[in-house]
Short mmCIF file of C-alpha atoms and ligand atoms in Angstrom, two decimals:
data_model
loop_
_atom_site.label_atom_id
_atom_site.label_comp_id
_atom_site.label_asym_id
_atom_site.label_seq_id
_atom_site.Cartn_x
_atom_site.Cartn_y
_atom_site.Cartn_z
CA UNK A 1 16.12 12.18 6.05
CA UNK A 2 12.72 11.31 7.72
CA UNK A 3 9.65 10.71 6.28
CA UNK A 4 6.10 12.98 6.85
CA UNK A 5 2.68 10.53 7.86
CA UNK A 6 0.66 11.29 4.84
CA UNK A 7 -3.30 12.32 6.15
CA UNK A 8 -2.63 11.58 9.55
CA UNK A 9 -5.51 13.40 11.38
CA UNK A 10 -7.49 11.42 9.17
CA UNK A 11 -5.71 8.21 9.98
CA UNK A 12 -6.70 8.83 13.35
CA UNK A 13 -10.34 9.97 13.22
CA UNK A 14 -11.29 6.74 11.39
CA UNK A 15 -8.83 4.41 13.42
CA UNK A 16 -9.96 6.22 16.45
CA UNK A 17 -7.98 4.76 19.15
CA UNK A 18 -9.11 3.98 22.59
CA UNK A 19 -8.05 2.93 26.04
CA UNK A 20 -7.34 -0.72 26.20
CA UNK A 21 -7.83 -1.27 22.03
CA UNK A 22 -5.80 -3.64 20.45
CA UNK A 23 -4.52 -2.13 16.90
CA UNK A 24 -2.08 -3.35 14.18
CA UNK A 25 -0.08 -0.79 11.82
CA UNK A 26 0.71 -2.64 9.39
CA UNK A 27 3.23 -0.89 7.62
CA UNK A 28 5.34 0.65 10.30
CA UNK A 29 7.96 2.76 8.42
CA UNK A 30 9.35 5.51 9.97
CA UNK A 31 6.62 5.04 13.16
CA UNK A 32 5.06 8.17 12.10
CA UNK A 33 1.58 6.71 12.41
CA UNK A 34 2.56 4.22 15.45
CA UNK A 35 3.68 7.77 17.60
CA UNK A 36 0.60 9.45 17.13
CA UNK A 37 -1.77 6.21 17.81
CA UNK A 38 0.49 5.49 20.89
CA UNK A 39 -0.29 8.99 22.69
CA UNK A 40 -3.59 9.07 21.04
CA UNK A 41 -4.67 6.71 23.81
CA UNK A 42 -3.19 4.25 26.20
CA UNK A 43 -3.62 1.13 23.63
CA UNK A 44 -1.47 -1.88 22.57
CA UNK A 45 -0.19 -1.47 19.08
CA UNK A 46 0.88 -4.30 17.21
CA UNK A 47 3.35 -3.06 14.01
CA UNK A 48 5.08 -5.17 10.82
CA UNK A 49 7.05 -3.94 7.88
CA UNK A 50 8.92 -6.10 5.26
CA UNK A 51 12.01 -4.09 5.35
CA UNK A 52 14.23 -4.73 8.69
CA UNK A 53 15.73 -1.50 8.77
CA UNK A 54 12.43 -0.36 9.27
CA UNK A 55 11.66 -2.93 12.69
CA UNK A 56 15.23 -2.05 13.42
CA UNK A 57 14.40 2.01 13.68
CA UNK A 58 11.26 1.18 15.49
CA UNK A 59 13.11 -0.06 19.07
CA UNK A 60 13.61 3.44 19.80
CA UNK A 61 9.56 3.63 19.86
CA UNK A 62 8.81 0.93 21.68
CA UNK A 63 11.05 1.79 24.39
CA UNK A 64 9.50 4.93 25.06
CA UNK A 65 6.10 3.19 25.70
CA UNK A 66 7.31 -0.04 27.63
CA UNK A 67 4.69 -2.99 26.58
CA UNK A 68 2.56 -0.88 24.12
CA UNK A 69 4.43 -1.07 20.85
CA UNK A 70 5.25 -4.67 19.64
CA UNK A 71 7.23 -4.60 16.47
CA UNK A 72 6.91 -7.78 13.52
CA UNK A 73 9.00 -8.47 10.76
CA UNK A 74 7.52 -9.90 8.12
CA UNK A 75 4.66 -9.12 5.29
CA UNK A 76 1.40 -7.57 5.73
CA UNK A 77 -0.01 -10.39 3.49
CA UNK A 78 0.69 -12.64 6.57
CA UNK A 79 -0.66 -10.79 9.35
CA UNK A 80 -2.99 -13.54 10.81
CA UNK A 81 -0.33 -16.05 10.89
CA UNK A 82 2.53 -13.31 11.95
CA UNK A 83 -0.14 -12.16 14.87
CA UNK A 84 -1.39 -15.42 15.97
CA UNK A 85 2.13 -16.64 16.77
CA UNK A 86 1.55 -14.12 19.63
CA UNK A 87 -1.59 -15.55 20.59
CA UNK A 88 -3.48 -12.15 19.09
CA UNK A 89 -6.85 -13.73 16.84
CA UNK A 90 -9.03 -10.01 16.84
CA UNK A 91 -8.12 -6.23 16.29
CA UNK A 92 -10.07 -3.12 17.22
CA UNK A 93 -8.36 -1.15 14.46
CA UNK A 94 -5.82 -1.76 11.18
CA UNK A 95 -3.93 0.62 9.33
CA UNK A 96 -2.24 0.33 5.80
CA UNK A 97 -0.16 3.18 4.48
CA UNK A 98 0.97 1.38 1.25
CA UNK A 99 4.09 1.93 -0.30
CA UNK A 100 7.07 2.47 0.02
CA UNK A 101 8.71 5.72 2.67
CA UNK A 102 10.72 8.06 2.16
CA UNK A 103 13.52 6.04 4.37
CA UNK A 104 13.25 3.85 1.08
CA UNK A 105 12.85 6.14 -1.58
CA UNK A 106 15.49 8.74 -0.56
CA UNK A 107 18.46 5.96 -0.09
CA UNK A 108 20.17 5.49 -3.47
CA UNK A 109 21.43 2.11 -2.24
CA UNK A 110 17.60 0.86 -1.99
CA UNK A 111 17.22 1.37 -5.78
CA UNK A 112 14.16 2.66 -5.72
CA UNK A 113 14.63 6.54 -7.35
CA UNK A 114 15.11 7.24 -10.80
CA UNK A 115 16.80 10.33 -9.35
CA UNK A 116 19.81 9.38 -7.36
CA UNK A 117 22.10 7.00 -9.24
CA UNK A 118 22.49 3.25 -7.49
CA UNK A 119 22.17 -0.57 -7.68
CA UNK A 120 18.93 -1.43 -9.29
CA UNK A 121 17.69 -3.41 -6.55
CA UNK A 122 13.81 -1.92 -5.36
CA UNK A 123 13.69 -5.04 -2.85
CA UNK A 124 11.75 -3.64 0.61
CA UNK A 125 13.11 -6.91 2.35
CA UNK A 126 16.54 -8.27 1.12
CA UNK A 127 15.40 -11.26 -0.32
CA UNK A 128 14.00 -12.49 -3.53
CA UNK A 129 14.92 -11.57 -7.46
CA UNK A 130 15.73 -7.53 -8.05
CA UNK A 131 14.57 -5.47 -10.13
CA UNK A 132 18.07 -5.96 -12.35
CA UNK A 133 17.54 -9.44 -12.10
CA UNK A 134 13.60 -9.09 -14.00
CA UNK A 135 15.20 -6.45 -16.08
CA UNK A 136 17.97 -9.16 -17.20
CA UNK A 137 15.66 -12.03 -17.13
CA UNK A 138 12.24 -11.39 -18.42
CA UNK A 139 11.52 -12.28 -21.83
CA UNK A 140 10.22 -8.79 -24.11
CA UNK A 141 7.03 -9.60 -23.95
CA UNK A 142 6.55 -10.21 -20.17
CA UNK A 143 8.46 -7.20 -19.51
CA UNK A 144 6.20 -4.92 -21.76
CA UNK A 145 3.25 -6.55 -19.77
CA UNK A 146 4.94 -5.68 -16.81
CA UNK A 147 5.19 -2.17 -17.76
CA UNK A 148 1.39 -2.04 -19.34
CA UNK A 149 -0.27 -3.39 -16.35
CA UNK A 150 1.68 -2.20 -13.33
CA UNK A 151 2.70 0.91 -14.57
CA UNK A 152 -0.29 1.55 -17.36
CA UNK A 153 2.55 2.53 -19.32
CA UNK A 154 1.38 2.85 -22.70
CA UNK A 155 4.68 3.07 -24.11
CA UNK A 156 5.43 -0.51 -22.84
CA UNK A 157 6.42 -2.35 -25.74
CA UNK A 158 9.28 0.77 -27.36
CA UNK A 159 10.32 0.24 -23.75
CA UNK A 160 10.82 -3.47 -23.30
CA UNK A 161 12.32 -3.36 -27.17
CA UNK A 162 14.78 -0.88 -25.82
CA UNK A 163 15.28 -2.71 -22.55
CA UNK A 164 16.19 -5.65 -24.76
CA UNK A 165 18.54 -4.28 -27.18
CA UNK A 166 20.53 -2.77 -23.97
CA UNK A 167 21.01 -6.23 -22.15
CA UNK A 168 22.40 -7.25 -25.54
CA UNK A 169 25.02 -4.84 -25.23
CA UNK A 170 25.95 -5.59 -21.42
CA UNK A 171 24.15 -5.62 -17.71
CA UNK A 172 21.90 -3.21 -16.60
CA UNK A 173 22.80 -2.59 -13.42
CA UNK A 174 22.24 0.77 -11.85
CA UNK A 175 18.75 3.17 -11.67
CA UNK A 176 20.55 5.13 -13.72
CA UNK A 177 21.06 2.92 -16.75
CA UNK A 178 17.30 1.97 -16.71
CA UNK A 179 16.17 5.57 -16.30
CA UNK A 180 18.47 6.47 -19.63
CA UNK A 181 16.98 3.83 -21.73
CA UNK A 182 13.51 4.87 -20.42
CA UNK A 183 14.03 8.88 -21.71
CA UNK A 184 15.80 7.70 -24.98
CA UNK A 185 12.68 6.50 -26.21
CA UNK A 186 9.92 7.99 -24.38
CA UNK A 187 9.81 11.50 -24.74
CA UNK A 188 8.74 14.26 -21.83
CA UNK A 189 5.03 15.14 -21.86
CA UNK A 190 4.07 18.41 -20.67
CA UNK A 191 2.75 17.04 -17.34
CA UNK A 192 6.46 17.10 -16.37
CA UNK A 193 6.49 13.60 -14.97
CA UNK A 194 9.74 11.73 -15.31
CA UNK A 195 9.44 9.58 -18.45
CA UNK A 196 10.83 6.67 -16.22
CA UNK A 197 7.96 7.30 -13.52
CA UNK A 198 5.74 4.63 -14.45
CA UNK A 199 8.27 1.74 -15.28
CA UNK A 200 9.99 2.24 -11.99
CA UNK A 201 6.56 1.97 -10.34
CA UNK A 202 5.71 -1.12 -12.20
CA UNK A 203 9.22 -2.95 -11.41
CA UNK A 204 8.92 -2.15 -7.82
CA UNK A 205 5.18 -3.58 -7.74
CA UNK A 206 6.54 -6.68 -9.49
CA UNK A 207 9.46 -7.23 -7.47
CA UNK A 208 7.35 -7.03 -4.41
CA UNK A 209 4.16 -8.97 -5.65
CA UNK A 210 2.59 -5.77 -3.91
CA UNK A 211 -0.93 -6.14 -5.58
CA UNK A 212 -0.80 -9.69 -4.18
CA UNK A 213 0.25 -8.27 -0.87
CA UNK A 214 -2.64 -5.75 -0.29
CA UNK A 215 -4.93 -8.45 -1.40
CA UNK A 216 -4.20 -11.11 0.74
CA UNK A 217 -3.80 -8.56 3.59
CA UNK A 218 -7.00 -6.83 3.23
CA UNK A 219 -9.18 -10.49 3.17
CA UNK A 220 -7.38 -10.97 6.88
CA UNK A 221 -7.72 -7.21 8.26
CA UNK A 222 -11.23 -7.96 7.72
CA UNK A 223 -11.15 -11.34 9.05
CA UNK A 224 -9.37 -9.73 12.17
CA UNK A 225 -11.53 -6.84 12.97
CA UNK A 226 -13.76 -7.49 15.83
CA UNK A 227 -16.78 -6.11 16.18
CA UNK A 228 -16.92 -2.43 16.04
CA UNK A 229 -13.42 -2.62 14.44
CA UNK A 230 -11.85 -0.62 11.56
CA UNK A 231 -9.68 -0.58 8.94
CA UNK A 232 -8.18 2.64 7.32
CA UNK A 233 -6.22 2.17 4.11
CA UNK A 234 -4.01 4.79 2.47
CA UNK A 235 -3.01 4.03 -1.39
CA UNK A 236 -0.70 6.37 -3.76
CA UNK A 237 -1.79 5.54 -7.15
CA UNK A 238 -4.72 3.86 -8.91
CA UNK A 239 -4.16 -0.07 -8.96
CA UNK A 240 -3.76 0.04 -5.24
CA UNK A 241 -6.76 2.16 -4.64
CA UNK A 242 -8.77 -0.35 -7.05
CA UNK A 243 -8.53 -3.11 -5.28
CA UNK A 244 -8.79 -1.03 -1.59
CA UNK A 245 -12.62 -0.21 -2.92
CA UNK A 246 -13.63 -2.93 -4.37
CA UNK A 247 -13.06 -4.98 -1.36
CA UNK A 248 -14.42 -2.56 1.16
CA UNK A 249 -17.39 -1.82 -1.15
CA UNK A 250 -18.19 -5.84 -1.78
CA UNK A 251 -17.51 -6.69 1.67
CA UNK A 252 -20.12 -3.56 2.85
CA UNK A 253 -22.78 -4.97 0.79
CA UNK A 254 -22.83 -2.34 -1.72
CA UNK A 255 -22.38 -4.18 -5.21
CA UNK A 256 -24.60 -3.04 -7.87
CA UNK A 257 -27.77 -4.47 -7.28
CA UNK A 258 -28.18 -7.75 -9.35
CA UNK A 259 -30.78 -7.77 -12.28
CA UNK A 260 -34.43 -8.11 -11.21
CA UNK A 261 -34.44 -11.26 -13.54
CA UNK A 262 -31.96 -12.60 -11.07
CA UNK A 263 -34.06 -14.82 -8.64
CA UNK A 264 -31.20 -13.19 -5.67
CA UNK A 265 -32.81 -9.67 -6.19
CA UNK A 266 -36.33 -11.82 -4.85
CA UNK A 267 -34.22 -12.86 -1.69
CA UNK A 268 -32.97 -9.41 -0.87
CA UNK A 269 -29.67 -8.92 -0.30
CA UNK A 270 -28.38 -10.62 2.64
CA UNK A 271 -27.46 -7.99 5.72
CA UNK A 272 -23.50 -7.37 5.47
CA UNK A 273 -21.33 -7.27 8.91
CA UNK A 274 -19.26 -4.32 7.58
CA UNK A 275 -20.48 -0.84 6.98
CA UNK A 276 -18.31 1.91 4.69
CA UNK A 277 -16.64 5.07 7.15
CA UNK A 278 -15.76 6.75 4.03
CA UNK A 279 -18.50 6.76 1.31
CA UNK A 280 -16.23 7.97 -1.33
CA UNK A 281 -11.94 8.17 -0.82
CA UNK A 282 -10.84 11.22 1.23
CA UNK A 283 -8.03 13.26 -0.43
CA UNK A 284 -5.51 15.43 1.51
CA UNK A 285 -6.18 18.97 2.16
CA UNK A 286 -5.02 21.39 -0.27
CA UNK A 287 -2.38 22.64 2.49
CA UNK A 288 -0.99 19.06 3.05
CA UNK A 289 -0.74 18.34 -0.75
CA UNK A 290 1.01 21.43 -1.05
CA UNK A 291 3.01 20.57 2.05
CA UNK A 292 4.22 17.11 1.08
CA UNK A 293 4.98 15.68 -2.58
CA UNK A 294 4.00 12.64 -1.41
CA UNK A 295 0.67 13.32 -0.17
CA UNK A 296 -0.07 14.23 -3.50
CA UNK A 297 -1.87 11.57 -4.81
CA UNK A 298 -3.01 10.13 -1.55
CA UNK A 299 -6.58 8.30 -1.18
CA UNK A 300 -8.09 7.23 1.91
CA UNK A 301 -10.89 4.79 2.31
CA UNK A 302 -12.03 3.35 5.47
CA UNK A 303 -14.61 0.85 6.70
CA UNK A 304 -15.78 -0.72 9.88
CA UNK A 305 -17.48 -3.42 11.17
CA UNK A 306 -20.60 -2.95 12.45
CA UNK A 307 -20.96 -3.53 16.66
CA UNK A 308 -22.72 -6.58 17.92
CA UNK A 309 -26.09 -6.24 19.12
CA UNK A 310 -25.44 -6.29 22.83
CA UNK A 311 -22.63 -3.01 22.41
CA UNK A 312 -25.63 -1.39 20.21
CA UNK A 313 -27.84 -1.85 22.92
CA UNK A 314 -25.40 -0.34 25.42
CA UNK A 315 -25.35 2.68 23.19
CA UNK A 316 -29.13 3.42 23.77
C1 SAM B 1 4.45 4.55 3.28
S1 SAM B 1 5.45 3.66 4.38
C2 SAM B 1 4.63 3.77 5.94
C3 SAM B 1 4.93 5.00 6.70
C4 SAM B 1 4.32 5.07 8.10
N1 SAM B 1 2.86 5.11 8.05
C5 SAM B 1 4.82 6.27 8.87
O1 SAM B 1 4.01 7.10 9.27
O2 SAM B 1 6.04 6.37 9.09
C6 SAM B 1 5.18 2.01 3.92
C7 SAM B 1 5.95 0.96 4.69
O3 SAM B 1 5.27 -0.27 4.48
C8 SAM B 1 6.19 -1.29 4.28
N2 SAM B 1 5.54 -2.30 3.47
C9 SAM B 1 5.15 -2.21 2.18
N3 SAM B 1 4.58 -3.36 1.79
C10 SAM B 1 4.59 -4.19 2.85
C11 SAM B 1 4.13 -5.52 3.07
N4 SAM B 1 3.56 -6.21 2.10
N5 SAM B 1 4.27 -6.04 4.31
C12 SAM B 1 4.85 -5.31 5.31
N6 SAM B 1 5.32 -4.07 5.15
C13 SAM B 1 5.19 -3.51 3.93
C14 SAM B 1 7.37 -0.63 3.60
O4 SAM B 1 8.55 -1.38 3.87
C15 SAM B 1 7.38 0.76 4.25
O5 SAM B 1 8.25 0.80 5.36
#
């Protein structure tokens, strides 16, 4: 079991690490990113993940670079406070691979997989209500809403009804329950996806509050960055990438222009401190997507920003 970094030459050509750079991964998994950005260049790399058993893999890392690799446990959504208990206030570089890894994924007992049976749990850090719990507890229509908005399912509501007549009968309990009820009323399509595909994504985004993670986190990556700093963002599916590009297009200054009735558009627009490294998201190479599963729907968007004067005029 291990899990593949997903477009990690193109991690590291926008995080482009150098000597004496302070970085944060923050979403350390299996260290696949950390290793590479820790012989990329002799930097200090600050990593967090939710999950412990994730931190708990990662000592094996930091011993092999003494000092360089400091491992956090806690949320991404926190990193100023989780970094400034350390005394660190500015970054050269940030990294989010969001998600969940294959460590996750590929461990029945994790919950996560429609296709290994086990406790229907989908928790990255032990704590908080599981997905059996929402399953048990929400009322129909909360669930369907659930479904609709973090999973665009547009079978939500035959879902939720079904969901609901279950309970009635006893506890749903294991992925494999769920993923049943799922295919008894939503029928294959000829993409082949799993019927179950896009509830299980929207239960483990709920249990997780990961849109409200990747928010929070990317206002204080950008908060962090120093000047001359970047952040590189990897996202698997379209609500996460959503959110990744509208922040890193409003905070580059590139919103649609307002109207020219709209006295701003007389003020012109106010010079912004970031600038985008990736115009439009990059996608994995044909090779990679072929490669890894995963990788498949992979988007990566990156921006930077921009140097103060006095490093611009070292440049000349
Ligand atoms: C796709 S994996 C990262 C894999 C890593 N880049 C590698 O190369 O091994 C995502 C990781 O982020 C962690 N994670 C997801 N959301 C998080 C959050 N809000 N705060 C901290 N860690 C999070 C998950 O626990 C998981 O270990």
């Amino acid at each position: 079991m291990m899990h593949v970094p997903v477009m990690l030459l193109d991690v590291l050509r926008h995080l482009a690490p150098a000597a004496d750079d302070v970085l944060l991964d923050g979403t350390f998994g299996g260290g696949g990113y950390a290793a590479a950005v820790l012989d990329a260049a002799p930097c200090t790399l600050w990593a967090i993940d939710r999950d412990p058993d994730a931190i708990a893999r990662g000592a094996a890392l930091a011993a092999r670079h003494p000092g360089r690799l400091h491992l956090l446990h806690g949320r991404f959504g926190d990193m100023v406070s989780l970094l400034a208990a350390h005394g660190v206030g500015a970054l050269d570089g940030i990294v989010l691979d969001l998600g969940v890894s294959s460590f996750q994924i590929d461990d029945p007992a994790r919950g996560f997989s429609f296709r290994s049976d086990g406790p229907l749990d989908m928790r990255m850090a032990a704590a908080g209500p599981t997905a059996a719990d929402l399953v048990r507890d929400l009322p129909e229509d909360e669930l369907a809403d659930t479904l609709y908005q973090f999973g665009e399912e547009r079978l939500s509501r035959r879902i939720a009804r079904a969901i609901v007549a279950a309970r009635a009968e006893g506890p749903i309990a294991t992925t494999a329950q769920l993923a049943g009820i799922i295919r008894s009323v939503v029928p294959p399509d000829r993409s082949g996806i799993d019927p179950a595909t896009r509830s299980f994504q929207a239960l483990r985004i709920r249990v997780n509050d990961e849109l409200g993670e990747i928010e929070r986190a990317l206002a204080q990556a950008a908060s962090l960055l120093a000047p001359g700093g970047r952040l590189v963002v990897v996202s698997f599916h379209s609500l996460e990438d959503r959110l990744v590009k509208r922040f890193m297009i409003g905070a580059a200054g590139r919103e649609p222009s307002p109207s020219r009735h709209d006295p701003r558009s007389l003020m012109g627009r106010a010079a912004s401190e970031f600038h985008l490294l990736t115009p439009r998201a990059e996608r994995p190479d044909p090779a990679e997507a072929r490669a890894n599963p995963r990788a498949r729907s992979a988007r990566l968007r990156a921006l930077a920003r921009n140097p103060s004067p006095s490093d611009r005029d070292n440049a000349l």
